Amino acid sequence: MRIGKCGMSFVPVCDNNVRLTLTLDLTPPLPANAGVLDRWAAEPVQHIFLPASAFIENVKGYPVLPKGTQALIRQSMIHHPTFILSGVDSGIHAMGSESAYSQYVKHLEKTSPVVQAAKKEGTVEHFAQGYQDYLQNPLQPLMDNLQSITYQTFEQDPVKYYNYEEAIYRALVEWPDTERIVICVAGAGRGPLVSRSLKAIRRSKKEAFIYAVEKNPNAFVTLQGRKAKEWGSSVELIAGDMRRVDVPEPVDILVSELLGSFGDNELSPECLDGAMRFLKPDGISIPSSYTAHLAPLSSSKLYNAARESKDLKGVETPYVVMFQNVNILSGDGGGVAGRCGAKIQECWEFGHPSKDVTVDERGQTLDWSNELSLAHGETGLPLTNSHNVRSAKTTFHIPHAGVMHGLAGYFEAVLYGDVGLSIHPNRKEQVSKDMLSWFPLFFPFRDPLYLPSNSELQVSIWRLTNERQVWYEWYAESYLPVANASAAVEETEDTSGSDGPSFSSTSTYVAVPSPIVDAVDVFPLEVRPESRRGSAEVKVPCGVVKIGQTALHNPGGRSSWIGLT
C-alpha cells in the first residue's frame, strides 16, 4: 500500500478482518503534511517496504533517511513491523555496503521514543507492557470488593500519592494554627493515603488526627495490621460504607481516591455525596473537582477487540485501555467555519463539596454530640441522584480523512490549589508525569464512521442515573461544511433582493448535498458582516450538510452500567 494512498477504503470492505494486515510502501515522494501520516498508527501495519531510493546521502556519503521519514519510522515502531529493504545492492550511495541500510534502520528503532519509553522504568509505557490496546472492564467499586492484587497495582504509583501528599500538606499549612485539624480518608483501601496523610502532618508540624473509613472487609484487616504496627493512636479505623457510617466528630479535610478514567465513572460523585456530611461548613475536599474529556478515535485493533463477543454488550461498554495503535482524528483550529472546539474537549465537571444538593434530615441536622441523632434512621444522602446527571454536545474539526471507531475518554482533577492529577494527553506531562494508576477510557461504536477531510463531527454524550445504577449513552453525527467562495466584485444594484438564494452565484462552490436533507440547517448559517460600498471582498453564509451518523449506544443502560448498591 503506497503511503500516499488511502488504505482505509478496502479495510471496511474486508469487515476489518483481524487477519488483514498492511504493508506500507515508503517509496518517495511522501505526503508533505505529517498529519496525513498519523492515520497509519491506527491501522494493522505489519511490514514496511523501504527502497534504497528513499534514502539520501549524509555529508560522509552514507545512506540516511529524510527527517520526515525518520519520524514516521520511529513512530511506526509501536507496530513492531518487519522491514523489507529493496535495491540496497544497487550502489546508488557512495559509502556503505548493503548492511549500512539495515544498521541505520536498527539505529532508528533504538532511538524511537516509543521503544525508549517502554525500556525506562517508572514510565507508563514500561508499567503497561502487555496491556497495550487490551480492553479492561471498569471497576464496580460499590458492587464489588477489590482484590488485594488490584490494591497492590494501584499502590505502585508514586506520582499519584506524592501529589496527594503535597495537596494535603498545602491544605494543612493554610489551616489556622490555633485549631486541631481532623482528617477523614474516605475509602482508605489498604492505607496508602493514610500513610501519606501522616507524612503531610509531620511536614506541616500541625496537630491533626485521622479517621480512615473502608467498606472492604479484606482491606480493613490490612488497615488493622498497619494501625497496630505503624500508625498507633494517631488513626482511628471505621468499617463500613462511607455513605452510611458516621465519624465521631466533624471533619476539616476529606480525602478520597475514588476517581476513574473518565473522572466520574467509578461513582466518585455518588460516594462523596454521602461523605460530604462529615465536613464542616468550611471544610476542604481533596479532590475539590474533576473534569471529563473526549476526542474521536480511530483504531481497527480496538474495534475488532470490542466486537469479539459477538453481542451488543461488547460494543456498548466503555473500556479502560492503554492506547497504543490509535489515532486521534480531531484537530485544533476551529475548522472551516470556526465553530469547532479543541482537539480534546471537556464534557462536564464535578465539584466537592457541592453547594446545590438537597439532602435529607440527617444530612442537614446531624448533632455530633447526640448519640440518638447519630443512630437516626435517615441516611444523610441526597434525596435523588438527579444532580449527578450530566450531558455534553461537542463539535470537532476533522482535518484529515479517517475512520472513527470510538471515542477516547480522559480526566483531570484538582486536588488542592494548583496540585492535580491528569491523563489528558496535552497536560499530563505538566500535571502528573508518569502517573500509572489510570489508563484512558474507550467508548466503542458498533459501526465505523468514515469522516472526510475538513468535515465536522458532533458528539453527544450523557451520564444518566436511576435509583440503582449509573450509565453512559453516546452518539455521533458527521457534517460537511458548505462554504461559499468569496469574490471581489464591484458594487452593483441588487436585483435578487436581500432574501435571495444563498448559493445562487455561479462562483459559489456547493458541496454535494447529503441525502439526509433535513440536517442542512443543524448549524445556523453564519452571516459575516457586509462589505463597504465600492470594490470589496464579499463573504456569504456558511452552513453544513449531514453526511453520516452512528446509532445511539447503550440507551437506558441496556448493556453496561455501574451499580449504586
Short mmCIF file of N, CA, C and O in Angstrom, two decimals, residues 253-314:
data_model
loop_
_atom_site.label_atom_id
_atom_site.label_comp_id
_atom_site.label_asym_id
_atom_site.label_seq_id
_atom_site.Cartn_x
_atom_site.Cartn_y
_atom_site.Cartn_z
N ILE A 253 -10.83 18.14 56.73
CA ILE A 253 -10.31 17.77 55.40
C ILE A 253 -10.77 16.35 55.08
O ILE A 253 -10.51 15.42 55.84
N LEU A 254 -11.46 16.20 53.95
CA LEU A 254 -11.92 14.89 53.49
C LEU A 254 -11.08 14.49 52.28
O LEU A 254 -11.05 15.19 51.27
N VAL A 255 -10.42 13.34 52.38
CA VAL A 255 -9.52 12.87 51.33
C VAL A 255 -10.07 11.57 50.75
O VAL A 255 -10.48 10.67 51.49
N SER A 256 -10.09 11.47 49.42
CA SER A 256 -10.58 10.25 48.76
C SER A 256 -9.84 10.04 47.46
O SER A 256 -9.31 10.98 46.86
N GLU A 257 -9.78 8.78 47.02
CA GLU A 257 -9.21 8.44 45.71
C GLU A 257 -10.19 7.53 44.97
O GLU A 257 -9.93 6.37 44.69
N LEU A 258 -11.34 8.10 44.64
CA LEU A 258 -12.43 7.35 44.02
C LEU A 258 -12.55 7.62 42.53
O LEU A 258 -13.52 7.21 41.90
N LEU A 259 -11.57 8.30 41.96
CA LEU A 259 -11.64 8.71 40.56
C LEU A 259 -11.46 7.53 39.62
O LEU A 259 -10.73 6.58 39.92
N GLY A 260 -12.10 7.64 38.45
CA GLY A 260 -11.93 6.66 37.39
C GLY A 260 -11.31 7.30 36.17
O GLY A 260 -10.96 8.49 36.16
N SER A 261 -11.17 6.53 35.11
CA SER A 261 -10.51 7.01 33.90
C SER A 261 -11.24 8.18 33.25
O SER A 261 -10.63 8.96 32.51
N PHE A 262 -12.55 8.30 33.50
CA PHE A 262 -13.35 9.40 32.97
C PHE A 262 -13.72 10.36 34.09
O PHE A 262 -14.62 11.18 33.94
N GLY A 263 -13.03 10.23 35.20
CA GLY A 263 -13.29 11.07 36.36
C GLY A 263 -14.38 10.51 37.23
O GLY A 263 -14.14 10.07 38.36
N ASP A 264 -15.60 10.45 36.70
CA ASP A 264 -16.77 10.07 37.50
C ASP A 264 -17.24 8.65 37.25
O ASP A 264 -18.26 8.23 37.81
N ASN A 265 -16.54 7.87 36.42
CA ASN A 265 -17.06 6.56 36.01
C ASN A 265 -16.93 5.48 37.06
O ASN A 265 -17.39 4.35 36.85
N GLU A 266 -16.31 5.76 38.21
CA GLU A 266 -16.30 4.81 39.32
C GLU A 266 -17.09 5.35 40.50
O GLU A 266 -16.86 4.99 41.65
N LEU A 267 -18.04 6.25 40.17
CA LEU A 267 -19.04 6.76 41.11
C LEU A 267 -18.47 7.62 42.23
O LEU A 267 -19.01 7.66 43.34
N SER A 268 -17.42 8.35 41.93
CA SER A 268 -16.92 9.30 42.92
C SER A 268 -17.98 10.31 43.34
O SER A 268 -18.12 10.61 44.54
N PRO A 269 -18.78 10.88 42.40
CA PRO A 269 -19.81 11.84 42.85
C PRO A 269 -20.80 11.24 43.83
O PRO A 269 -21.15 11.87 44.84
N GLU A 270 -21.26 10.03 43.53
CA GLU A 270 -22.27 9.40 44.39
C GLU A 270 -21.68 9.02 45.75
O GLU A 270 -22.34 9.19 46.79
N CYS A 271 -20.46 8.52 45.75
CA CYS A 271 -19.83 8.15 47.03
C CYS A 271 -19.59 9.37 47.90
O CYS A 271 -19.88 9.37 49.11
N LEU A 272 -19.07 10.43 47.29
CA LEU A 272 -18.75 11.62 48.08
C LEU A 272 -20.00 12.38 48.50
O LEU A 272 -19.95 13.13 49.48
N ASP A 273 -21.12 12.20 47.79
CA ASP A 273 -22.37 12.79 48.26
C ASP A 273 -22.68 12.34 49.69
O ASP A 273 -23.15 13.13 50.51
N GLY A 274 -22.42 11.06 49.96
CA GLY A 274 -22.70 10.54 51.29
C GLY A 274 -21.67 10.94 52.31
O GLY A 274 -21.98 11.07 53.51
N ALA A 275 -20.41 11.17 51.88
CA ALA A 275 -19.35 11.51 52.82
C ALA A 275 -19.26 13.00 53.11
O ALA A 275 -18.65 13.40 54.10
N MET A 276 -19.86 13.84 52.27
CA MET A 276 -19.76 15.29 52.46
C MET A 276 -20.42 15.75 53.76
O MET A 276 -20.09 16.82 54.27
N ARG A 277 -21.32 14.95 54.30
CA ARG A 277 -21.95 15.33 55.56
C ARG A 277 -20.95 15.29 56.71
O ARG A 277 -21.22 15.85 57.78
N PHE A 278 -19.78 14.63 56.52
CA PHE A 278 -18.75 14.63 57.56
C PHE A 278 -18.11 16.01 57.70
O PHE A 278 -17.59 16.35 58.76
N LEU A 279 -18.10 16.77 56.60
CA LEU A 279 -17.33 18.01 56.53
C LEU A 279 -17.97 19.15 57.31
O LEU A 279 -19.19 19.30 57.33
N LYS A 280 -17.13 19.97 57.92
CA LYS A 280 -17.57 21.24 58.46
C LYS A 280 -17.99 22.15 57.31
O LYS A 280 -17.58 21.94 56.16
N PRO A 281 -18.77 23.18 57.58
CA PRO A 281 -19.19 24.09 56.50
C PRO A 281 -18.03 24.70 55.73
O PRO A 281 -18.14 24.95 54.52
N ASP A 282 -16.89 24.90 56.39
CA ASP A 282 -15.72 25.46 55.71
C ASP A 282 -14.67 24.39 55.42
O ASP A 282 -13.49 24.70 55.21
N GLY A 283 -15.11 23.12 55.41
CA GLY A 283 -14.17 22.03 55.19
C GLY A 283 -13.67 21.94 53.77
O GLY A 283 -14.21 22.54 52.84
N ILE A 284 -12.60 21.14 53.60
CA ILE A 284 -11.91 21.00 52.31
C ILE A 284 -12.06 19.57 51.82
O ILE A 284 -11.86 18.61 52.59
N SER A 285 -12.39 19.43 50.55
CA SER A 285 -12.40 18.11 49.91
C SER A 285 -11.19 18.00 49.00
O SER A 285 -10.88 18.91 48.23
N ILE A 286 -10.49 16.88 49.11
CA ILE A 286 -9.37 16.55 48.22
C ILE A 286 -9.68 15.22 47.56
O ILE A 286 -9.69 14.19 48.25
N PRO A 287 -10.06 15.22 46.26
CA PRO A 287 -10.01 16.32 45.29
C PRO A 287 -11.17 17.29 45.47
O PRO A 287 -12.22 16.95 46.00
N SER A 288 -10.95 18.50 44.93
CA SER A 288 -12.00 19.52 45.00
C SER A 288 -12.87 19.52 43.75
O SER A 288 -14.02 19.95 43.81
N SER A 289 -12.33 19.05 42.62
CA SER A 289 -13.12 18.99 41.38
C SER A 289 -12.42 18.08 40.38
O SER A 289 -11.22 17.79 40.51
N TYR A 290 -13.18 17.65 39.36
CA TYR A 290 -12.60 16.85 38.28
C TYR A 290 -13.47 16.99 37.05
O TYR A 290 -14.67 17.23 37.12
N THR A 291 -12.82 16.88 35.89
CA THR A 291 -13.49 17.09 34.61
C THR A 291 -13.27 15.88 33.71
O THR A 291 -12.23 15.20 33.79
N ALA A 292 -14.25 15.63 32.82
CA ALA A 292 -14.18 14.55 31.83
C ALA A 292 -13.93 15.17 30.46
O ALA A 292 -14.46 16.23 30.14
N HIS A 293 -13.14 14.48 29.63
CA HIS A 293 -12.76 15.00 28.31
C HIS A 293 -12.90 13.90 27.26
O HIS A 293 -12.72 12.71 27.56
N LEU A 294 -13.20 14.31 26.01
CA LEU A 294 -13.44 13.37 24.91
C LEU A 294 -12.69 13.79 23.65
O LEU A 294 -12.41 14.97 23.43
N ALA A 295 -12.39 12.78 22.80
CA ALA A 295 -11.85 13.02 21.47
C ALA A 295 -12.22 11.83 20.58
O ALA A 295 -12.29 10.69 21.07
N PRO A 296 -12.47 12.06 19.28
CA PRO A 296 -12.76 10.94 18.36
C PRO A 296 -11.50 10.15 18.06
O PRO A 296 -10.42 10.71 17.89
N LEU A 297 -11.66 8.85 17.96
CA LEU A 297 -10.52 7.95 17.88
C LEU A 297 -10.68 6.96 16.74
O LEU A 297 -11.79 6.48 16.47
N SER A 298 -9.57 6.64 16.09
CA SER A 298 -9.54 5.58 15.08
C SER A 298 -8.61 4.48 15.55
O SER A 298 -7.48 4.74 15.95
N SER A 299 -9.06 3.25 15.52
CA SER A 299 -8.22 2.10 15.86
C SER A 299 -8.94 0.82 15.43
O SER A 299 -9.90 0.39 16.08
N SER A 300 -8.48 0.22 14.36
CA SER A 300 -9.09 -1.03 13.91
C SER A 300 -8.87 -2.14 14.93
O SER A 300 -9.70 -3.04 15.08
N LYS A 301 -7.76 -2.07 15.67
CA LYS A 301 -7.46 -3.10 16.67
C LYS A 301 -8.46 -3.06 17.82
O LYS A 301 -9.00 -4.09 18.24
N LEU A 302 -8.73 -1.87 18.33
CA LEU A 302 -9.70 -1.76 19.42
C LEU A 302 -11.11 -2.10 18.95
O LEU A 302 -11.90 -2.70 19.68
N TYR A 303 -11.43 -1.70 17.72
CA TYR A 303 -12.75 -2.01 17.17
C TYR A 303 -12.95 -3.51 17.09
O TYR A 303 -14.01 -4.04 17.48
N ASN A 304 -11.96 -4.23 16.59
CA ASN A 304 -12.07 -5.69 16.50
C ASN A 304 -12.16 -6.34 17.87
O ASN A 304 -12.90 -7.30 18.07
N ALA A 305 -11.40 -5.80 18.83
CA ALA A 305 -11.43 -6.37 20.18
C ALA A 305 -12.80 -6.17 20.82
O ALA A 305 -13.32 -7.07 21.51
N ALA A 306 -13.44 -5.02 20.59
CA ALA A 306 -14.73 -4.74 21.20
C ALA A 306 -15.83 -5.63 20.65
O ALA A 306 -16.80 -5.94 21.36
N ARG A 307 -15.72 -6.04 19.40
CA ARG A 307 -16.80 -6.83 18.81
C ARG A 307 -16.50 -8.33 18.83
O ARG A 307 -17.22 -9.11 18.21
N GLU A 308 -15.48 -8.73 19.56
CA GLU A 308 -15.15 -10.16 19.66
C GLU A 308 -16.28 -10.96 20.29
O GLU A 308 -16.48 -12.12 19.98
N SER A 309 -17.00 -10.34 21.23
CA SER A 309 -18.02 -11.07 21.97
C SER A 309 -19.24 -11.41 21.12
O SER A 309 -20.07 -12.22 21.52
N LYS A 310 -19.40 -10.76 19.95
CA LYS A 310 -20.49 -11.04 19.01
C LYS A 310 -21.86 -10.59 19.49
O LYS A 310 -22.85 -10.80 18.81
N ASP A 311 -21.94 -9.99 20.69
CA ASP A 311 -23.24 -9.50 21.13
C ASP A 311 -23.17 -7.98 21.32
O ASP A 311 -22.10 -7.36 21.24
N LEU A 312 -24.31 -7.39 21.58
CA LEU A 312 -24.41 -5.94 21.65
C LEU A 312 -23.61 -5.36 22.80
O LEU A 312 -23.06 -4.25 22.70
N LYS A 313 -23.51 -6.09 23.89
CA LYS A 313 -22.82 -5.57 25.07
C LYS A 313 -21.37 -5.23 24.76
O LYS A 313 -20.82 -4.27 25.29
N GLY A 314 -20.73 -6.00 23.90
CA GLY A 314 -19.32 -5.78 23.60
C GLY A 314 -19.03 -4.42 23.02
O GLY A 314 -17.97 -3.83 23.26
#
